[in-house]
Each structure stands twice: as structure tokens, then as C-alpha cells.
XYZ file of C-alpha atoms in Angstrom:
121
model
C 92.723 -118.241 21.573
C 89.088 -118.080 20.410
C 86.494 -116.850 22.956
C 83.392 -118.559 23.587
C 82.105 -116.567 26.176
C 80.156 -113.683 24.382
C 76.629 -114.589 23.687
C 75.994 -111.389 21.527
C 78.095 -112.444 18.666
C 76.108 -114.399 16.368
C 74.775 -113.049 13.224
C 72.506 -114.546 10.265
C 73.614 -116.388 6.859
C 71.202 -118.168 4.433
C 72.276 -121.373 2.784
C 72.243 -120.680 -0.986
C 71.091 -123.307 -3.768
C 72.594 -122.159 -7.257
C 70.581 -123.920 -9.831
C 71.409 -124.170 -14.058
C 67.964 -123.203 -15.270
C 65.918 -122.896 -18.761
C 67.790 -120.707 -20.892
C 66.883 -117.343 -22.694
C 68.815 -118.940 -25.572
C 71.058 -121.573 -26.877
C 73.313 -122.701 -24.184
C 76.884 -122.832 -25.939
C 78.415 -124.286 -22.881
C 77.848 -127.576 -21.021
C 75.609 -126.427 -18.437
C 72.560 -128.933 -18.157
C 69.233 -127.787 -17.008
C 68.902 -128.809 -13.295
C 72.662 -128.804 -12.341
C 73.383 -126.871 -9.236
C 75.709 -126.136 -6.119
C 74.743 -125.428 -3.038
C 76.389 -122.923 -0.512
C 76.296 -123.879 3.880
C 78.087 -120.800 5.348
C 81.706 -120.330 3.531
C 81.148 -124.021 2.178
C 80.147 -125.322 -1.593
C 79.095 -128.463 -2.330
C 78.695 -130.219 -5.912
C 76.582 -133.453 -5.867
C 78.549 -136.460 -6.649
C 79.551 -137.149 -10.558
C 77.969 -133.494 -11.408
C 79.879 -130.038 -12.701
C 79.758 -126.820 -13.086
C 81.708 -124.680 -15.248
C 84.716 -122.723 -13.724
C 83.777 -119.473 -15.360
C 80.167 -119.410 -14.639
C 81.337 -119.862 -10.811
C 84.340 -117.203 -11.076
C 80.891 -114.908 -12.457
C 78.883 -115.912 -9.748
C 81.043 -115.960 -6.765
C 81.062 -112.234 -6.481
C 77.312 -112.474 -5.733
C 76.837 -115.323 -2.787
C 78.356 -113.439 0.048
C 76.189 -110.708 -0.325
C 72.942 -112.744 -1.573
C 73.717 -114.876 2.315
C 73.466 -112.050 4.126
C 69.903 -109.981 4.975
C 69.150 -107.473 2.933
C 66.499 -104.899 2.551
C 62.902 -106.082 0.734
C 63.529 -103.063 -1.848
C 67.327 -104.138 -2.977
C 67.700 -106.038 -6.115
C 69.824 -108.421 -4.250
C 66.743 -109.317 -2.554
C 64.407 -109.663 -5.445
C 66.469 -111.118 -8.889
C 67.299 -114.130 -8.636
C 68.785 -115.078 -12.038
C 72.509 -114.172 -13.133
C 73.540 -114.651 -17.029
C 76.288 -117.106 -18.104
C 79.421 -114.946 -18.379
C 79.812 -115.862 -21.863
C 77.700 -113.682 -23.988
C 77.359 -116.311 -26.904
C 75.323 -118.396 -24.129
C 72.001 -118.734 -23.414
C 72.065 -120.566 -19.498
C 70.743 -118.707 -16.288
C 71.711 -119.799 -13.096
C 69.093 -119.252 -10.235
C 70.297 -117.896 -6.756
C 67.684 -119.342 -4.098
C 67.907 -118.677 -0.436
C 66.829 -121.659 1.335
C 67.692 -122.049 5.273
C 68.870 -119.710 7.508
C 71.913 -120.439 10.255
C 73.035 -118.978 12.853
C 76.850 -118.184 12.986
C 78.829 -116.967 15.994
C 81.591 -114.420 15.361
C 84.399 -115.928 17.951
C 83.662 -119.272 15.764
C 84.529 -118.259 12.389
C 87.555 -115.631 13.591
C 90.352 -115.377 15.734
C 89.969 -111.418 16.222
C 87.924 -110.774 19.273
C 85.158 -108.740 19.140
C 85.582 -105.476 20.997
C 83.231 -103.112 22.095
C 83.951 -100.691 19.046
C 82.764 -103.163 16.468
C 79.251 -102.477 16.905
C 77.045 -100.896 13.938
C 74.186 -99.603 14.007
């Protein structure tokens, strides 16, 4: 049964916008300049009659749970923003943005209640 009663579990994600972007070289695969996916809490989204390229996501997934959450103004998850196409013959850079932030509550995204324990500080 999922509890709705605690007001003190929500906790921060940005919305992610994962753009195909000039390249530092010859792009060898068929990424096009202004392709992109976008990332709403644990949900990606492709615009209709686009692509993207299953091994430049398997590289890139890694990344977006960590570049969602908060993070200090000094980590370099905070401050690059461009991740190389996992094949080393190609050129393509794919830009991580943050764009909104949304407020998630714990007892909505998980059956396991929150106890008192779970706290960090």
C-alpha cells in the first residue's frame, strides 16, 4: 500500500534535454545536428519520426540520473555539459541541458515506506 500521508518526502529532479550538437569532427554515424531526447523524471521522450542511435544512448544513460539530481557548483557534473559519441571514429557531441525542475514525492515513485532511519544528512 503506498502512503500518502508524509509531507516530508519529496525531493528535487531536473528535466534533462539531450541535444546532437556541432561536432569536433566528422560524424561517422547518423546523428544530425539538432536531434535530441528529452528526459521528465524516469521518462524519455523522442519527437515523432526522429532517432537516436542505440549506442550513443547505452553511453549516455549512465550520466542522466546523476546530471537530474542537485549537485554541488564545483562538480564537473555540474559544469560539462557535452559527452563524446562512444565511437571513437566519430566526431558528434551530445549536449546534457538541465531545463525544469519537479518536484517528486518518495511514497509516489516506491512502494518501500520511508522510515525514520532513511534520513541523510
Amino acid at each position: 500500500m503506498i502512503n500518502n500521508e508524509n509531507p516530508n518526502d519529496t525531493f528535487m529532479l531536473y528535466d534533462l534535454k539531450v541535444d546532437v550538437v556541432a561536432p569536433r569532427g566528422n560524424m561517422i554515424c547518423n546523428h544530425i545536428i539538432g536531434d535530441y531526447f528529452e528526459l521528465k523524471g524516469e521518462n524519455l521522450s523522442i519527437p515523432a519520426g526522429k532517432s537516436f542511435s542505440i549506442y550513443a544512448l547505452a553511453a549516455l544513460l549512465p550520466l542522466l540520473p546523476a546530471k537530474q539530481r542537485p549537485t554541488d557548483k564545483n562538480d564537473w557534473m555540474t559544469t560539462d555539459q557535452e559527452v563524446a559519441c562512444p565511437d571513437p571514429h566519430c566526431g558528434a557531441l551530445f549536449r546534457i541541458t538541465r531545463t525544469k525542475e519537479h518536484v517528486f514525492r518518495h511514497s509516489e515513485v516506491t512502494a518501500i515506506p520511508l522510515k525514520e532511519t532513511d534520513t541523510f544528512s
